[in-house]
Structures are given as C-alpha cells and as structure tokens.
Amino acid sequence: MSISTDAEMAGMREISTIVGLTLKKMREYAKEGMPTKELDEYGYEILKKHGAKSAPFETYGFPGWTCISVNKEIAHGIPSEQKILKNGDLINIDVSGERNGFWADNGGSFVLGEDIHVHQPLIEASKKALFNAINKIQDGIKISDIGHIIESEANRSGFKVIKNLAGHGVGRSLHEKPENILNYRDKHDHQRFEKNSVVAIETFISTKSTQAVELKDGWTLVGNRGGFVAQHEHTIVVTDEQPIILTEANEIWK
C-alpha cells in the first residue's frame, strides 16, 4: 500500500495501534501453566473490543486468532489447549489484524519467566537487527541492503538467519508487494523502498537452521536443522527520512 491521504494514514495508525497493543497485552498476560489457546482467546477479545478482525483467520482460515509459537516452533504455531506454557519457554506471538479495510502486522519473541535456557542473547540479537534495519530504511534504499544489515547483525552475534521467511508489504491486505523483504542480501533483487509505502519488516534470527519447514499440521514451521528462532516485527511507513513506526505500541524494544 502507498499512503496518499490523511484518511489512509489515520486508518493505518488505528489498526497498527490495535495490533501493537494486543501483542503487548498478550505478552504481559502469558503465565506459566496457561494453555496457548487461552492466550489466543485473550488476544481475540482485545481485537474484538477495538473493532478489529484476525488477519490470519480472515485471510487463510488459520485455526486460531493469533500465531503463538513455542520453543522450537519458528512461526504459525497453532493455539492449543494441550500446549501448556512453562517457565523458561521461548515464545513468539504474531498478531495481525484488519479494521475498516486497513491491515497491519507485528510480532515479538520473549522468554516466559526465568531465562533458564539462555534464550535472551538470541532475542536481543533479533531486536537489534530489526532496530538497525528499520533505522536505515528510507525512500530509494535497496531492499537487499536491509537484508544484509539483518544478516550481518545476526552473524556478529553468532547466529544465522532463516532465508525462506521474509517481511512484506501490507496495508490493504495482509501480504502485498514487495513480497520478499528477506533477512539476507539477494544480489538479484534490485527493488527499492518507495516513499509512503507501508511494509512489515521482520527478523528471523536462528541458532542452527537456515530454512523453515512445515509440519504435518499444514501450518507450524520449524527449522530444518533444529535449534531456536527469535522473530520481531514492526509495520512502518517509508519516508525520505526516518520511517514512521506504526506498531510502536507493542513496545518490543523496551
């Protein structure tokens, strides 16, 4: 989406704030002993209260309102009564939604309770990679250069990136062009960011794997070589200076 009116900017700010607050509140609500289905239902109630719909459910018929991935799950984790959260779990929550024809997307990984499995360095590397990438985005910058920033930060911290998952355009639907804002430099990609465009920038920082593979449930993604992955995501508007971070209400950098 390219924003051309004040009304469009207002619409994008509204849905982005809603999904950002939902992510923040879900992160705070998560407790040891809680089924991920309960956490998902809590997120649904927040979206509903603000007049928003679940984007993955509306777009793909996803079997949940949000994606909640635990430990070795990378993304698209299905909320379940059988999946019980434990102290030290690495949890990723991805919340995307729609309101009044506008769509926004955000996500973040965190440790529940004590970091007994030492996941925090991975999480911090993911946050830093996203921060560095977003702060370099402006009109005319090559998309592949942002991928290089993300991978370089991962490598400096001793980690890898997942190469077949990516950020994307967003705004009038959940996934729009540019479709592949990768976590590494693709020398064949000559696309550039354009002023006023809305994009979801996300990291996939990994301890071992470089590819995501789908489980038999048809949704859940895990690493091809195992290990753990941290993901963080913001929806932004590209400008000719610093981008506008629409989902800052999620407070993933705090």
mmCIF file of N, CA, C and O in Angstrom, residues 25-123:
data_model
loop_
_atom_site.group_PDB
_atom_site.id
_atom_site.type_symbol
_atom_site.label_atom_id
_atom_site.label_comp_id
_atom_site.label_asym_id
_atom_site.label_seq_id
_atom_site.Cartn_x
_atom_site.Cartn_y
_atom_site.Cartn_z
ATOM 1 N N LYS A 25 -0.223 -6.658 25.365
ATOM 2 C CA LYS A 25 -1.062 -7.186 26.440
ATOM 3 C C LYS A 25 -1.002 -8.711 26.504
ATOM 4 O O LYS A 25 -1.032 -9.295 27.594
ATOM 5 N N MET A 26 -0.908 -9.365 25.355
ATOM 6 C CA MET A 26 -0.768 -10.825 25.352
ATOM 7 C C MET A 26 0.546 -11.244 25.990
ATOM 8 O O MET A 26 0.586 -12.215 26.748
ATOM 9 N N ARG A 27 1.605 -10.520 25.684
ATOM 10 C CA ARG A 27 2.904 -10.822 26.284
ATOM 11 C C ARG A 27 2.845 -10.703 27.806
ATOM 12 O O ARG A 27 3.384 -11.534 28.537
ATOM 13 N N GLU A 28 2.160 -9.673 28.278
ATOM 14 C CA GLU A 28 2.026 -9.462 29.722
ATOM 15 C C GLU A 28 1.096 -10.476 30.377
ATOM 16 O O GLU A 28 1.267 -10.828 31.547
ATOM 17 N N TYR A 29 0.127 -10.968 29.630
ATOM 18 C CA TYR A 29 -0.873 -11.899 30.159
ATOM 19 C C TYR A 29 -0.352 -13.335 30.254
ATOM 20 O O TYR A 29 -0.825 -14.121 31.085
ATOM 21 N N ALA A 30 0.621 -13.676 29.422
ATOM 22 C CA ALA A 30 1.143 -15.054 29.374
ATOM 23 C C ALA A 30 1.697 -15.474 30.735
ATOM 24 O O ALA A 30 2.468 -14.743 31.355
ATOM 25 N N LYS A 31 1.282 -16.649 31.198
ATOM 26 C CA LYS A 31 1.696 -17.153 32.501
ATOM 27 C C LYS A 31 2.043 -18.634 32.423
ATOM 28 O O LYS A 31 1.520 -19.378 31.594
ATOM 29 N N GLU A 32 2.922 -19.056 33.306
ATOM 30 C CA GLU A 32 3.258 -20.473 33.423
ATOM 31 C C GLU A 32 1.999 -21.271 33.739
ATOM 32 O O GLU A 32 1.186 -20.874 34.572
ATOM 33 N N GLY A 33 1.810 -22.395 33.040
ATOM 34 C CA GLY A 33 0.642 -23.253 33.250
ATOM 35 C C GLY A 33 -0.550 -22.905 32.370
ATOM 36 O O GLY A 33 -1.568 -23.597 32.405
ATOM 37 N N MET A 34 -0.430 -21.868 31.562
ATOM 38 C CA MET A 34 -1.530 -21.420 30.703
ATOM 39 C C MET A 34 -1.490 -22.130 29.349
ATOM 40 O O MET A 34 -0.440 -22.204 28.719
ATOM 41 N N PRO A 35 -2.614 -22.647 28.874
ATOM 42 C CA PRO A 35 -2.659 -23.178 27.511
ATOM 43 C C PRO A 35 -2.528 -22.044 26.500
ATOM 44 O O PRO A 35 -3.034 -20.940 26.733
ATOM 45 N N THR A 36 -1.868 -22.287 25.387
ATOM 46 C CA THR A 36 -1.731 -21.224 24.390
ATOM 47 C C THR A 36 -3.093 -20.836 23.811
ATOM 48 O O THR A 36 -3.258 -19.704 23.342
ATOM 49 N N LYS A 37 -4.059 -21.722 23.873
ATOM 50 C CA LYS A 37 -5.411 -21.384 23.405
ATOM 51 C C LYS A 37 -6.021 -20.287 24.267
ATOM 52 O O LYS A 37 -6.704 -19.380 23.751
ATOM 53 N N GLU A 38 -5.795 -20.327 25.563
ATOM 54 C CA GLU A 38 -6.309 -19.276 26.446
ATOM 55 C C GLU A 38 -5.664 -17.927 26.107
ATOM 56 O O GLU A 38 -6.342 -16.889 26.083
ATOM 57 N N LEU A 39 -4.371 -17.946 25.849
ATOM 58 C CA LEU A 39 -3.669 -16.725 25.486
ATOM 59 C C LEU A 39 -4.207 -16.170 24.164
ATOM 60 O O LEU A 39 -4.389 -14.958 24.011
ATOM 61 N N ASP A 40 -4.476 -17.059 23.226
ATOM 62 C CA ASP A 40 -5.027 -16.669 21.933
ATOM 63 C C ASP A 40 -6.417 -16.042 22.083
ATOM 64 O O ASP A 40 -6.726 -15.019 21.465
ATOM 65 N N GLU A 41 -7.258 -16.647 22.904
ATOM 66 C CA GLU A 41 -8.610 -16.118 23.128
ATOM 67 C C GLU A 41 -8.552 -14.736 23.776
ATOM 68 O O GLU A 41 -9.380 -13.866 23.482
ATOM 69 N N TYR A 42 -7.584 -14.541 24.652
ATOM 70 C CA TYR A 42 -7.389 -13.232 25.271
ATOM 71 C C TYR A 42 -7.059 -12.186 24.196
ATOM 72 O O TYR A 42 -7.618 -11.080 24.207
ATOM 73 N N GLY A 43 -6.185 -12.545 23.283
ATOM 74 C CA GLY A 43 -5.849 -11.642 22.192
ATOM 75 C C GLY A 43 -7.055 -11.343 21.311
ATOM 76 O O GLY A 43 -7.262 -10.190 20.883
ATOM 77 N N TYR A 44 -7.852 -12.362 21.048
ATOM 78 C CA TYR A 44 -9.064 -12.182 20.229
ATOM 79 C C TYR A 44 -10.011 -11.173 20.857
ATOM 80 O O TYR A 44 -10.583 -10.311 20.172
ATOM 81 N N GLU A 45 -10.184 -11.254 22.173
ATOM 82 C CA GLU A 45 -11.087 -10.339 22.864
ATOM 83 C C GLU A 45 -10.610 -8.889 22.755
ATOM 84 O O GLU A 45 -11.431 -7.964 22.651
ATOM 85 N N ILE A 46 -9.304 -8.698 22.770
ATOM 86 C CA ILE A 46 -8.771 -7.334 22.617
ATOM 87 C C ILE A 46 -9.035 -6.819 21.209
ATOM 88 O O ILE A 46 -9.494 -5.686 21.013
ATOM 89 N N LEU A 47 -8.755 -7.639 20.210
ATOM 90 C CA LEU A 47 -9.031 -7.240 18.831
ATOM 91 C C LEU A 47 -10.510 -6.907 18.646
ATOM 92 O O LEU A 47 -10.865 -5.860 18.074
ATOM 93 N N LYS A 48 -11.362 -7.787 19.146
ATOM 94 C CA LYS A 48 -12.809 -7.613 19.009
ATOM 95 C C LYS A 48 -13.279 -6.328 19.684
ATOM 96 O O LYS A 48 -14.100 -5.581 19.140
ATOM 97 N N LYS A 49 -12.760 -6.051 20.874
ATOM 98 C CA LYS A 49 -13.129 -4.854 21.626
ATOM 99 C C LYS A 49 -12.852 -3.582 20.828
ATOM 100 O O LYS A 49 -13.597 -2.585 20.935
ATOM 101 N N HIS A 50 -11.802 -3.605 20.019
ATOM 102 C CA HIS A 50 -11.421 -2.435 19.234
ATOM 103 C C HIS A 50 -11.948 -2.484 17.800
ATOM 104 O O HIS A 50 -11.522 -1.687 16.955
ATOM 105 N N GLY A 51 -12.839 -3.412 17.529
ATOM 106 C CA GLY A 51 -13.453 -3.476 16.214
ATOM 107 C C GLY A 51 -12.575 -4.050 15.123
ATOM 108 O O GLY A 51 -12.793 -3.785 13.934
ATOM 109 N N ALA A 52 -11.586 -4.847 15.512
ATOM 110 C CA ALA A 52 -10.661 -5.427 14.540
ATOM 111 C C ALA A 52 -10.904 -6.928 14.381
ATOM 112 O O ALA A 52 -11.409 -7.589 15.289
ATOM 113 N N LYS A 53 -10.513 -7.446 13.234
ATOM 114 C CA LYS A 53 -10.612 -8.870 12.947
ATOM 115 C C LYS A 53 -9.217 -9.487 12.864
ATOM 116 O O LYS A 53 -8.239 -8.801 12.583
ATOM 117 N N SER A 54 -9.158 -10.790 13.098
ATOM 118 C CA SER A 54 -7.898 -11.519 12.986
ATOM 119 C C SER A 54 -7.519 -11.675 11.518
ATOM 120 O O SER A 54 -8.264 -12.272 10.734
ATOM 121 N N ALA A 55 -6.347 -11.168 11.146
ATOM 122 C CA ALA A 55 -5.915 -11.243 9.751
ATOM 123 C C ALA A 55 -5.634 -12.668 9.279
ATOM 124 O O ALA A 55 -6.058 -13.036 8.186
ATOM 125 N N PRO A 56 -4.923 -13.505 10.052
ATOM 126 C CA PRO A 56 -4.671 -14.865 9.552
ATOM 127 C C PRO A 56 -5.937 -15.696 9.424
ATOM 128 O O PRO A 56 -6.066 -16.517 8.516
ATOM 129 N N PHE A 57 -6.898 -15.458 10.319
ATOM 130 C CA PHE A 57 -8.165 -16.183 10.212
ATOM 131 C C PHE A 57 -8.947 -15.714 8.987
ATOM 132 O O PHE A 57 -9.464 -16.528 8.219
ATOM 133 N N GLU A 58 -9.035 -14.395 8.803
ATOM 134 C CA GLU A 58 -9.793 -13.842 7.687
ATOM 135 C C GLU A 58 -9.159 -14.188 6.343
ATOM 136 O O GLU A 58 -9.856 -14.457 5.363
ATOM 137 N N THR A 59 -7.828 -14.180 6.280
ATOM 138 C CA THR A 59 -7.129 -14.365 5.012
ATOM 139 C C THR A 59 -6.943 -15.828 4.639
ATOM 140 O O THR A 59 -7.148 -16.217 3.485
ATOM 141 N N TYR A 60 -6.556 -16.634 5.614
ATOM 142 C CA TYR A 60 -6.170 -18.015 5.315
ATOM 143 C C TYR A 60 -7.006 -19.077 6.016
ATOM 144 O O TYR A 60 -6.780 -20.270 5.801
ATOM 145 N N GLY A 61 -7.941 -18.665 6.878
ATOM 146 C CA GLY A 61 -8.663 -19.652 7.663
ATOM 147 C C GLY A 61 -7.781 -20.317 8.695
ATOM 148 O O GLY A 61 -7.982 -21.493 9.053
ATOM 149 N N PHE A 62 -6.779 -19.583 9.191
ATOM 150 C CA PHE A 62 -5.875 -20.120 10.205
ATOM 151 C C PHE A 62 -6.665 -20.585 11.426
ATOM 152 O O PHE A 62 -7.598 -19.898 11.865
ATOM 153 N N PRO A 63 -6.315 -21.736 12.020
ATOM 154 C CA PRO A 63 -7.058 -22.278 13.169
ATOM 155 C C PRO A 63 -6.698 -21.606 14.490
ATOM 156 O O PRO A 63 -6.293 -22.247 15.456
ATOM 157 N N GLY A 64 -6.837 -20.305 14.535
ATOM 158 C CA GLY A 64 -6.548 -19.508 15.721
ATOM 159 C C GLY A 64 -6.687 -18.050 15.332
ATOM 160 O O GLY A 64 -6.782 -17.709 14.154
ATOM 161 N N TRP A 65 -6.707 -17.181 16.333
ATOM 162 C CA TRP A 65 -6.829 -15.749 16.059
ATOM 163 C C TRP A 65 -5.463 -15.080 15.922
ATOM 164 O O TRP A 65 -5.319 -14.092 15.209
ATOM 165 N N THR A 66 -4.477 -15.627 16.615
ATOM 166 C CA THR A 66 -3.092 -15.162 16.534
ATOM 167 C C THR A 66 -2.196 -16.382 16.371
ATOM 168 O O THR A 66 -2.629 -17.514 16.612
ATOM 169 N N CYS A 67 -0.956 -16.149 15.981
ATOM 170 C CA CYS A 67 0.012 -17.239 15.880
ATOM 171 C C CYS A 67 0.877 -17.234 17.131
ATOM 172 O O CYS A 67 1.494 -16.218 17.451
ATOM 173 N N ILE A 68 0.904 -18.371 17.837
ATOM 174 C CA ILE A 68 1.698 -18.482 19.065
ATOM 175 C C ILE A 68 2.631 -19.683 18.920
ATOM 176 O O ILE A 68 2.200 -20.833 18.933
ATOM 177 N N SER A 69 3.915 -19.379 18.755
ATOM 178 C CA SER A 69 4.918 -20.416 18.519
ATOM 179 C C SER A 69 5.788 -20.553 19.756
ATOM 180 O O SER A 69 6.226 -19.552 20.326
ATOM 181 N N VAL A 70 6.039 -21.794 20.169
ATOM 182 C CA VAL A 70 6.733 -22.058 21.429
ATOM 183 C C VAL A 70 7.988 -22.892 21.183
ATOM 184 O O VAL A 70 7.956 -23.907 20.481
ATOM 185 N N ASN A 71 9.094 -22.429 21.761
ATOM 186 C CA ASN A 71 10.387 -23.119 21.715
ATOM 187 C C ASN A 71 10.855 -23.369 20.280
ATOM 188 O O ASN A 71 11.144 -22.417 19.582
ATOM 189 N N LYS A 72 10.904 -24.596 19.808
ATOM 190 C CA LYS A 72 11.496 -24.856 18.503
ATOM 191 C C LYS A 72 10.562 -24.563 17.325
ATOM 192 O O LYS A 72 10.958 -24.741 16.166
ATOM 193 N N GLU A 73 9.357 -24.093 17.604
ATOM 194 C CA GLU A 73 8.477 -23.626 16.542
ATOM 195 C C GLU A 73 8.929 -22.230 16.118
ATOM 196 O O GLU A 73 9.141 -21.360 16.954
ATOM 197 N N ILE A 74 9.072 -22.017 14.807
ATOM 198 C CA ILE A 74 9.523 -20.721 14.300
ATOM 199 C C ILE A 74 8.365 -19.749 14.156
ATOM 200 O O ILE A 74 8.438 -18.593 14.567
ATOM 201 N N ALA A 75 7.287 -20.229 13.535
ATOM 202 C CA ALA A 75 6.169 -19.345 13.212
ATOM 203 C C ALA A 75 4.926 -20.186 12.931
ATOM 204 O O ALA A 75 5.008 -21.408 12.766
ATOM 205 N N HIS A 76 3.773 -19.497 12.891
ATOM 206 C CA HIS A 76 2.480 -20.105 12.564
ATOM 207 C C HIS A 76 2.068 -21.193 13.542
ATOM 208 O O HIS A 76 1.336 -22.120 13.192
ATOM 209 N N GLY A 77 2.544 -21.084 14.800
ATOM 210 C CA GLY A 77 2.140 -22.046 15.819
ATOM 211 C C GLY A 77 0.645 -21.955 16.095
ATOM 212 O O GLY A 77 0.100 -20.854 16.273
ATOM 213 N N ILE A 78 -0.012 -23.103 16.125
ATOM 214 C CA ILE A 78 -1.468 -23.149 16.316
ATOM 215 C C ILE A 78 -1.791 -23.125 17.805
ATOM 216 O O ILE A 78 -1.308 -23.974 18.561
ATOM 217 N N PRO A 79 -2.621 -22.182 18.264
ATOM 218 C CA PRO A 79 -3.037 -22.171 19.669
ATOM 219 C C PRO A 79 -3.754 -23.472 20.029
ATOM 220 O O PRO A 79 -4.539 -23.997 19.237
ATOM 221 N N SER A 80 -3.455 -23.993 21.218
ATOM 222 C CA SER A 80 -3.973 -25.312 21.597
ATOM 223 C C SER A 80 -4.211 -25.410 23.103
ATOM 224 O O SER A 80 -3.468 -24.815 23.892
ATOM 225 N N GLU A 81 -5.216 -26.169 23.483
ATOM 226 C CA GLU A 81 -5.467 -26.461 24.897
ATOM 227 C C GLU A 81 -4.401 -27.392 25.456
ATOM 228 O O GLU A 81 -4.169 -27.438 26.671
ATOM 229 N N GLN A 82 -3.754 -28.149 24.571
ATOM 230 C CA GLN A 82 -2.764 -29.134 25.005
ATOM 231 C C GLN A 82 -1.350 -28.537 25.139
ATOM 232 O O GLN A 82 -0.484 -29.142 25.759
ATOM 233 N N LYS A 83 -1.139 -27.384 24.562
ATOM 234 C CA LYS A 83 0.180 -26.764 24.613
ATOM 235 C C LYS A 83 0.228 -25.831 25.822
ATOM 236 O O LYS A 83 -0.332 -24.737 25.802
ATOM 237 N N ILE A 84 0.901 -26.273 26.881
ATOM 238 C CA ILE A 84 0.919 -25.547 28.155
ATOM 239 C C ILE A 84 2.245 -24.790 28.304
ATOM 240 O O ILE A 84 3.320 -25.372 28.160
ATOM 241 N N LEU A 85 2.158 -23.518 28.608
ATOM 242 C CA LEU A 85 3.357 -22.701 28.753
ATOM 243 C C LEU A 85 4.111 -23.047 30.029
ATOM 244 O O LEU A 85 3.513 -23.284 31.076
ATOM 245 N N LYS A 86 5.450 -23.049 29.926
ATOM 246 C CA LYS A 86 6.315 -23.400 31.053
ATOM 247 C C LYS A 86 7.345 -22.297 31.298
ATOM 248 O O LYS A 86 7.689 -21.545 30.396
ATOM 249 N N ASN A 87 7.838 -22.269 32.512
ATOM 250 C CA ASN A 87 8.902 -21.341 32.865
ATOM 251 C C ASN A 87 10.101 -21.550 31.945
ATOM 252 O O ASN A 87 10.538 -22.679 31.721
ATOM 253 N N GLY A 88 10.629 -20.453 31.394
ATOM 254 C CA GLY A 88 11.794 -20.541 30.516
ATOM 255 C C GLY A 88 11.480 -20.757 29.057
ATOM 256 O O GLY A 88 12.411 -20.774 28.228
ATOM 257 N N ASP A 89 10.201 -20.927 28.702
ATOM 258 C CA ASP A 89 9.835 -21.119 27.298
ATOM 259 C C ASP A 89 10.204 -19.903 26.462
ATOM 260 O O ASP A 89 10.062 -18.753 26.899
ATOM 261 N N LEU A 90 10.662 -20.168 25.235
ATOM 262 C CA LEU A 90 10.823 -19.133 24.226
ATOM 263 C C LEU A 90 9.503 -19.052 23.469
ATOM 264 O O LEU A 90 9.090 -20.013 22.819
ATOM 265 N N ILE A 91 8.833 -17.917 23.576
ATOM 266 C CA ILE A 91 7.506 -17.752 22.986
ATOM 267 C C ILE A 91 7.542 -16.659 21.932
ATOM 268 O O ILE A 91 8.124 -15.596 22.146
ATOM 269 N N ASN A 92 6.918 -16.927 20.805
ATOM 270 C CA ASN A 92 6.726 -15.894 19.794
ATOM 271 C C ASN A 92 5.226 -15.702 19.569
ATOM 272 O O ASN A 92 4.491 -16.668 19.361
ATOM 273 N N ILE A 93 4.798 -14.455 19.642
ATOM 274 C CA ILE A 93 3.413 -14.113 19.338
ATOM 275 C C ILE A 93 3.409 -13.194 18.128
ATOM 276 O O ILE A 93 4.120 -12.193 18.099
ATOM 277 N N ASP A 94 2.613 -13.549 17.131
ATOM 278 C CA ASP A 94 2.468 -12.723 15.937
ATOM 279 C C ASP A 94 0.995 -12.322 15.832
ATOM 280 O O ASP A 94 0.125 -13.187 15.756
ATOM 281 N N VAL A 95 0.747 -11.024 15.863
ATOM 282 C CA VAL A 95 -0.621 -10.507 15.812
ATOM 283 C C VAL A 95 -0.774 -9.631 14.574
ATOM 284 O O VAL A 95 -0.059 -8.647 14.409
ATOM 285 N N SER A 96 -1.696 -10.002 13.728
ATOM 286 C CA SER A 96 -2.034 -9.172 12.578
ATOM 287 C C SER A 96 -3.547 -9.028 12.531
ATOM 288 O O SER A 96 -4.287 -9.942 12.919
ATOM 289 N N GLY A 97 -4.005 -7.878 12.070
ATOM 290 C CA GLY A 97 -5.437 -7.628 12.099
ATOM 291 C C GLY A 97 -5.911 -6.696 11.000
ATOM 292 O O GLY A 97 -5.113 -6.047 10.314
ATOM 293 N N GLU A 98 -7.246 -6.623 10.886
ATOM 294 C CA GLU A 98 -7.891 -5.762 9.888
ATOM 295 C C GLU A 98 -8.984 -4.948 10.556
ATOM 296 O O GLU A 98 -9.724 -5.450 11.407
ATOM 297 N N ARG A 99 -9.073 -3.675 10.179
ATOM 298 C CA ARG A 99 -10.158 -2.815 10.638
ATOM 299 C C ARG A 99 -10.442 -1.778 9.554
ATOM 300 O O ARG A 99 -9.538 -1.091 9.097
ATOM 301 N N ASN A 100 -11.700 -1.704 9.138
ATOM 302 C CA ASN A 100 -12.136 -0.720 8.139
ATOM 303 C C ASN A 100 -11.323 -0.772 6.851
ATOM 304 O O ASN A 100 -11.047 0.266 6.230
ATOM 305 N N GLY A 101 -10.922 -1.987 6.461
ATOM 306 C CA GLY A 101 -10.193 -2.146 5.208
ATOM 307 C C GLY A 101 -8.699 -1.915 5.288
ATOM 308 O O GLY A 101 -8.013 -1.956 4.267
ATOM 309 N N PHE A 102 -8.186 -1.682 6.495
ATOM 310 C CA PHE A 102 -6.755 -1.483 6.689
ATOM 311 C C PHE A 102 -6.187 -2.655 7.500
ATOM 312 O O PHE A 102 -6.823 -3.138 8.440
ATOM 313 N N TRP A 103 -4.976 -3.079 7.133
ATOM 314 C CA TRP A 103 -4.345 -4.250 7.720
ATOM 315 C C TRP A 103 -2.966 -3.902 8.263
ATOM 316 O O TRP A 103 -2.238 -3.116 7.659
ATOM 317 N N ALA A 104 -2.610 -4.502 9.409
ATOM 318 C CA ALA A 104 -1.281 -4.297 9.989
ATOM 319 C C ALA A 104 -0.794 -5.585 10.634
ATOM 320 O O ALA A 104 -1.597 -6.459 10.978
ATOM 321 N N ASP A 105 0.514 -5.669 10.832
ATOM 322 C CA ASP A 105 1.148 -6.917 11.261
ATOM 323 C C ASP A 105 2.288 -6.588 12.222
ATOM 324 O O ASP A 105 3.035 -5.629 12.006
ATOM 325 N N ASN A 106 2.412 -7.375 13.290
ATOM 326 C CA ASN A 106 3.563 -7.222 14.192
ATOM 327 C C ASN A 106 3.767 -8.492 14.991
ATOM 328 O O ASN A 106 2.896 -9.354 15.089
ATOM 329 N N GLY A 107 4.974 -8.628 15.559
ATOM 330 C CA GLY A 107 5.274 -9.833 16.327
ATOM 331 C C GLY A 107 6.488 -9.624 17.209
ATOM 332 O O GLY A 107 7.231 -8.656 17.057
ATOM 333 N N GLY A 108 6.676 -10.555 18.130
ATOM 334 C CA GLY A 108 7.834 -10.483 19.000
ATOM 335 C C GLY A 108 8.051 -11.764 19.784
ATOM 336 O O GLY A 108 7.100 -12.472 20.112
ATOM 337 N N SER A 109 9.304 -12.061 20.059
ATOM 338 C CA SER A 109 9.690 -13.225 20.855
ATOM 339 C C SER A 109 10.149 -12.784 22.237
ATOM 340 O O SER A 109 10.748 -11.718 22.388
ATOM 341 N N PHE A 110 9.890 -13.615 23.233
ATOM 342 C CA PHE A 110 10.284 -13.306 24.606
ATOM 343 C C PHE A 110 10.401 -14.596 25.403
ATOM 344 O O PHE A 110 9.889 -15.651 24.986
ATOM 345 N N VAL A 111 11.063 -14.509 26.535
ATOM 346 C CA VAL A 111 11.178 -15.652 27.447
ATOM 347 C C VAL A 111 10.122 -15.516 28.530
ATOM 348 O O VAL A 111 9.949 -14.443 29.120
ATOM 349 N N LEU A 112 9.414 -16.599 28.808
ATOM 350 C CA LEU A 112 8.433 -16.609 29.884
ATOM 351 C C LEU A 112 9.136 -16.916 31.204
ATOM 352 O O LEU A 112 9.781 -17.956 31.347
ATOM 353 N N GLY A 113 9.043 -15.995 32.149
ATOM 354 C CA GLY A 113 9.658 -16.220 33.451
ATOM 355 C C GLY A 113 11.165 -16.092 33.401
ATOM 356 O O GLY A 113 11.716 -15.155 32.830
ATOM 357 N N GLU A 114 11.861 -17.077 33.990
ATOM 358 C CA GLU A 114 13.322 -17.042 34.081
ATOM 359 C C GLU A 114 13.963 -17.577 32.799
ATOM 360 O O GLU A 114 13.470 -18.529 32.199
ATOM 361 N N ASP A 115 15.082 -16.985 32.419
ATOM 362 C CA ASP A 115 15.776 -17.406 31.202
ATOM 363 C C ASP A 115 16.692 -18.597 31.504
ATOM 364 O O ASP A 115 17.917 -18.530 31.337
ATOM 365 N N ILE A 116 16.090 -19.697 31.921
ATOM 366 C CA ILE A 116 16.866 -20.864 32.350
ATOM 367 C C ILE A 116 17.550 -21.578 31.184
ATOM 368 O O ILE A 116 18.494 -22.350 31.389
ATOM 369 N N HIS A 117 17.088 -21.323 29.953
ATOM 370 C CA HIS A 117 17.689 -21.961 28.776
ATOM 371 C C HIS A 117 18.559 -20.983 27.978
ATOM 372 O O HIS A 117 19.000 -21.316 26.875
ATOM 373 N N VAL A 118 18.777 -19.803 28.502
ATOM 374 C CA VAL A 118 19.656 -18.780 27.916
ATOM 375 C C VAL A 118 19.227 -18.427 26.481
ATOM 376 O O VAL A 118 20.019 -18.482 25.537
ATOM 377 N N HIS A 119 17.968 -18.054 26.336
ATOM 378 C CA HIS A 119 17.459 -17.593 25.045
ATOM 379 C C HIS A 119 17.628 -16.089 24.847
ATOM 380 O O HIS A 119 17.502 -15.601 23.725
ATOM 381 N N GLN A 120 17.908 -15.355 25.912
ATOM 382 C CA GLN A 120 17.902 -13.900 25.813
ATOM 383 C C GLN A 120 18.911 -13.337 24.812
ATOM 384 O O GLN A 120 18.590 -12.359 24.108
ATOM 385 N N PRO A 121 20.127 -13.905 24.695
ATOM 386 C CA PRO A 121 21.038 -13.374 23.672
ATOM 387 C C PRO A 121 20.458 -13.448 22.258
ATOM 388 O O PRO A 121 20.668 -12.531 21.450
ATOM 389 N N LEU A 122 19.737 -14.523 21.965
ATOM 390 C CA LEU A 122 19.094 -14.664 20.660
ATOM 391 C C LEU A 122 18.025 -13.586 20.477
ATOM 392 O O LEU A 122 17.926 -12.956 19.410
ATOM 393 N N ILE A 123 17.235 -13.362 21.512
ATOM 394 C CA ILE A 123 16.180 -12.348 21.462
ATOM 395 C C ILE A 123 16.771 -10.959 21.263
ATOM 396 O O ILE A 123 16.285 -10.173 20.439
#
